[in-house]
Coordinates of C-alpha atoms in Angstrom, one line a residue:
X251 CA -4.7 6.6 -0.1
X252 CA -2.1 8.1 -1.8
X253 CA 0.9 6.8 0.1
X254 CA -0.8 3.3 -0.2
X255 CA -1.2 3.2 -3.2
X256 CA 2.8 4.3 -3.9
X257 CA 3.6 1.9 -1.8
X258 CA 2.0 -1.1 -3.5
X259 CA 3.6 0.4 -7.1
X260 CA 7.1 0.2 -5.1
X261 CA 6.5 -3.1 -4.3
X262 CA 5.9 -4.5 -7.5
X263 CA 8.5 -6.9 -8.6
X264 CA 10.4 -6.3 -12.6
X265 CA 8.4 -9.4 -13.3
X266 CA 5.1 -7.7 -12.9
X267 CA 6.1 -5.0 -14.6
X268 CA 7.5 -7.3 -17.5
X269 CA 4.3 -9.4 -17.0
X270 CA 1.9 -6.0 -18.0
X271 CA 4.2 -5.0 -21.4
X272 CA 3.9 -8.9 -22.6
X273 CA 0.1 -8.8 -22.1
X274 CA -0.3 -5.1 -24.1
X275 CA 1.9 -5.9 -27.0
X276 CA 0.0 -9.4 -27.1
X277 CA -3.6 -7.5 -27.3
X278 CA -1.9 -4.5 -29.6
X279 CA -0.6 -7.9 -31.8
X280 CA -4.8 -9.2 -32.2
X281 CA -5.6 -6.1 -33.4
X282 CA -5.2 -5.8 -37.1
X283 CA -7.4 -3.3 -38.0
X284 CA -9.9 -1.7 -35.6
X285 CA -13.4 0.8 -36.7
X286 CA -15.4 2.1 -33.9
X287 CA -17.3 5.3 -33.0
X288 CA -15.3 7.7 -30.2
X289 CA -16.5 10.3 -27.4
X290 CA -13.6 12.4 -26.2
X291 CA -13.4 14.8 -23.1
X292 CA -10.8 17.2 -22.4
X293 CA -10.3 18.9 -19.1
X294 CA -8.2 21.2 -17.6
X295 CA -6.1 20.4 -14.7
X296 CA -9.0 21.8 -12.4
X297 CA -11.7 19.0 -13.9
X298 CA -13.2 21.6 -15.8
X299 CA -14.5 20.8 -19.3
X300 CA -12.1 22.4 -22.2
X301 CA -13.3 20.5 -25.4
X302 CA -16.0 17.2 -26.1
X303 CA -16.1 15.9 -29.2
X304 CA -17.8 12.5 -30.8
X305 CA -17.0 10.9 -34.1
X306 CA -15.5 7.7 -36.0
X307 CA -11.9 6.3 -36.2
X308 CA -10.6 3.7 -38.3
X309 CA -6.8 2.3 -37.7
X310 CA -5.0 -0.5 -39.9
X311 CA -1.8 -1.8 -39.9
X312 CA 1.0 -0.7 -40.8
X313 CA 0.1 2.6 -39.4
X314 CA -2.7 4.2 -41.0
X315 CA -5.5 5.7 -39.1
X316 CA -8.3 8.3 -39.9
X317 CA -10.1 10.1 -36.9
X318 CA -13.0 11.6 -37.9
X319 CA -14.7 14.6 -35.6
X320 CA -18.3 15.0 -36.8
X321 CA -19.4 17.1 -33.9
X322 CA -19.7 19.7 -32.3
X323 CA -16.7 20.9 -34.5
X324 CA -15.7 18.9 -37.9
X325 CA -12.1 18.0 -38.1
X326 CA -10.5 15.0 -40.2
X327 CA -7.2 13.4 -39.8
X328 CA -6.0 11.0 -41.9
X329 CA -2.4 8.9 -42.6
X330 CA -1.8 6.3 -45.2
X331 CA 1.5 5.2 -43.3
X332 CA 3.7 8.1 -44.8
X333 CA 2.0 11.0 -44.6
X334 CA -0.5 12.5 -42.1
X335 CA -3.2 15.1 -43.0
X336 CA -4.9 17.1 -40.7
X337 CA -7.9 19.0 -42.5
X338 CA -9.7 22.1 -40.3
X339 CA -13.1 22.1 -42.1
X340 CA -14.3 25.0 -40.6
X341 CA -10.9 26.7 -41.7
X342 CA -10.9 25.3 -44.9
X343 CA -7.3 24.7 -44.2
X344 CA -5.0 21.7 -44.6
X345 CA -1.7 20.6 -42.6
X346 CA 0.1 17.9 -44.0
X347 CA 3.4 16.6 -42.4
X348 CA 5.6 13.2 -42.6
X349 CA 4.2 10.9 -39.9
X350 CA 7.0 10.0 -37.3
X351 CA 7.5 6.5 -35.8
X352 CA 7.1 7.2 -32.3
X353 CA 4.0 6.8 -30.5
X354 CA 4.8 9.6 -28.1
X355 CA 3.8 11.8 -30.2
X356 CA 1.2 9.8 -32.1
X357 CA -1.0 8.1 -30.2
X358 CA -2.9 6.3 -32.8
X359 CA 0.2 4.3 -33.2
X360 CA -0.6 2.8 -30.4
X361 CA -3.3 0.6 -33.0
X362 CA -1.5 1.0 -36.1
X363 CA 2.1 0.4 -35.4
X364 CA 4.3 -2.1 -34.3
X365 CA 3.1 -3.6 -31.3
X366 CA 6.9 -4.3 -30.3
X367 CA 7.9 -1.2 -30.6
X368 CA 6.0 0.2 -27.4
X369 CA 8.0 -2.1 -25.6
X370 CA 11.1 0.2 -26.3
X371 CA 9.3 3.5 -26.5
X372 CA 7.1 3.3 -23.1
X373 CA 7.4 1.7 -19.5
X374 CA 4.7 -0.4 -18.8
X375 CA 2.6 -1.1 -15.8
X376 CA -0.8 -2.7 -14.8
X377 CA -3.1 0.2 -13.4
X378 CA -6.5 -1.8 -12.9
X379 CA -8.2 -4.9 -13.3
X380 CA -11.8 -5.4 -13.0
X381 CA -14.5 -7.5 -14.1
X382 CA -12.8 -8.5 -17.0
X383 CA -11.3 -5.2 -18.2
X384 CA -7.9 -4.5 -17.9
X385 CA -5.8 -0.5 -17.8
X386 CA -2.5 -0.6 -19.1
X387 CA -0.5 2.8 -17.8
X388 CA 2.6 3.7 -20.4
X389 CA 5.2 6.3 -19.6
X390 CA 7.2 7.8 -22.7
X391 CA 11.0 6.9 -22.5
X392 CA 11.7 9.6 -25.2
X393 CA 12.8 13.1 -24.9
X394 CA 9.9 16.1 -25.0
X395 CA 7.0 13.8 -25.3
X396 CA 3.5 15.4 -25.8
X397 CA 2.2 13.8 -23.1
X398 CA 3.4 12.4 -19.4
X399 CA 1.5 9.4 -19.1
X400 CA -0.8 7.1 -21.5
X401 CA -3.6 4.4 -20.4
X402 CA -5.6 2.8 -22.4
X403 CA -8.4 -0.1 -21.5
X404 CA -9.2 -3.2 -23.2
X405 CA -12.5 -5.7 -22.3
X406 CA -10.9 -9.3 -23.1
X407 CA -8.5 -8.2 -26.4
X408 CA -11.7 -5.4 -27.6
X409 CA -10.1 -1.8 -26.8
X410 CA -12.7 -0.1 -25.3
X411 CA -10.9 3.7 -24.3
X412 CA -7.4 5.7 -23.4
X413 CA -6.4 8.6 -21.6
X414 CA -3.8 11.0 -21.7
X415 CA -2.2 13.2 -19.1
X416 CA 0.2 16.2 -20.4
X417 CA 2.5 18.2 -18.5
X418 CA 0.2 20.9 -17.4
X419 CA -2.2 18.2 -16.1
X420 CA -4.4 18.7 -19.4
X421 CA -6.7 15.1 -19.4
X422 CA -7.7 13.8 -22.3
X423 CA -10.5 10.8 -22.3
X424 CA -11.6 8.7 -25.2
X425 CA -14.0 6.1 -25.1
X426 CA -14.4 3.5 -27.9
X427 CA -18.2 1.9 -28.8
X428 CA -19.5 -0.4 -31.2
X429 CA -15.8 -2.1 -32.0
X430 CA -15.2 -4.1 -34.9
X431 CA -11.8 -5.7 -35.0
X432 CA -10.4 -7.5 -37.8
X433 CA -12.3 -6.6 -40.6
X434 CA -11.4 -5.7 -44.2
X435 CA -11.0 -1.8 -44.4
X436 CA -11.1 -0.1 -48.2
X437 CA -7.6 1.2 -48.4
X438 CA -9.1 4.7 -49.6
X439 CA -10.3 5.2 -45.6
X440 CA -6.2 5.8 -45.5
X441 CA -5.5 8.5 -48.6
X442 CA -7.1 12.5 -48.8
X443 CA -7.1 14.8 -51.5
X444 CA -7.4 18.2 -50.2
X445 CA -10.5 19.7 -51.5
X446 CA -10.3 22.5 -54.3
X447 CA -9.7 26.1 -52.9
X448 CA -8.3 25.0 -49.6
X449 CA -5.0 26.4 -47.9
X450 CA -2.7 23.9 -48.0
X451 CA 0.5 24.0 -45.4
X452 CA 3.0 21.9 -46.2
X453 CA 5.6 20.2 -43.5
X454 CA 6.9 17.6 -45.4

């Protein structure tokens, strides 16, 4: 199956491939702002279970996101375009660092940033189609990326999950429910005050 299936990818013409990055950045260019509730998985390269967690994210252009954790550990990060804060509430501790432009090594980006720009920064290729949903499979061009390979999944232009492979063959799975695309998000969603009394590191 294996050999099969390199096979096929081999024979796939530059026009497919330039056929799967026009269709992303055209879905990544209807999404404006997106809200939805999340369940991610993280296993180790033997499929065993390292880390679950469930919460909300929010994402609006130009490149502010804010990915809540609510359980079974409470972690908030949150970037008003500039900056990007990572608050540990178990910790009581706060990392806040300049947010970079590549999606590499941000992967909200994907949603927040500039759809054209994953055009430069990944290679693109169609990894299924079913029923109306769609995997896009994106390889980082740049240099120490955080992780190998990207996919994420949309159901007509509603993103409904992504997956990440690092180099250690770490997976990580996120699936998105109860999207709403397009709608006016309160600007304050995007900015965070660190709460009195906790440990602030600074990167910036």
């Amino acid at each position: 199956m294996k050999k099969w299936y390199l096979l096929v990818v081999l024979a796939l013409s530059p026009a497919a491939w330039a056929g799967a990055t026009e269709e992303l950045v055209a879905r990544l260019a209807g999404v404006r702002s997106m809200s939805c509730d999340f369940e991610q998985l993280v296993l180790d390269r033997g499929g065993s279970r390292l880390q679950e967690a469930k919460g909300e994210m929010h994402v609006s252009r130009p490149r502010q996101f804010r990915w809540h954790a609510d359980s079974p550990y409470e972690q908030l990060v949150v970037s008003n375009g500039d900056v990007v804060w990572i608050y540990d509430i178990d910790l009581d501790q706060v990392i806040e660092r300049a947010l970079g432009d590549q999606v590499g090594n941000t992967p909200a980006l994907l949603f927040s940033g500039n759809p054209e720009e994953v055009a430069n920064e990944f290679t693109i290729e169609e990894a299924d189609r079913h029923r109306g949903r769609v995997t896009y499979r994106l390889y980082p061009k740049g240099e120490e990326p955080l992780f190998n390979l990207l996919e994420v999944t949309f159901e007509g232009d509603t993103p409904r999950g992504m997956r990440l492979e690092d180099a250690l063959g770490q997976q990580t799975t996120i699936d998105f429910s109860n999207v709403r695309m397009n709608t006016a998000l309160d600007s304050s969603l995007f900015e965070f005050e660190p709460p009195e009394g906790a440990d602030v590191v600074s990167e910036l």
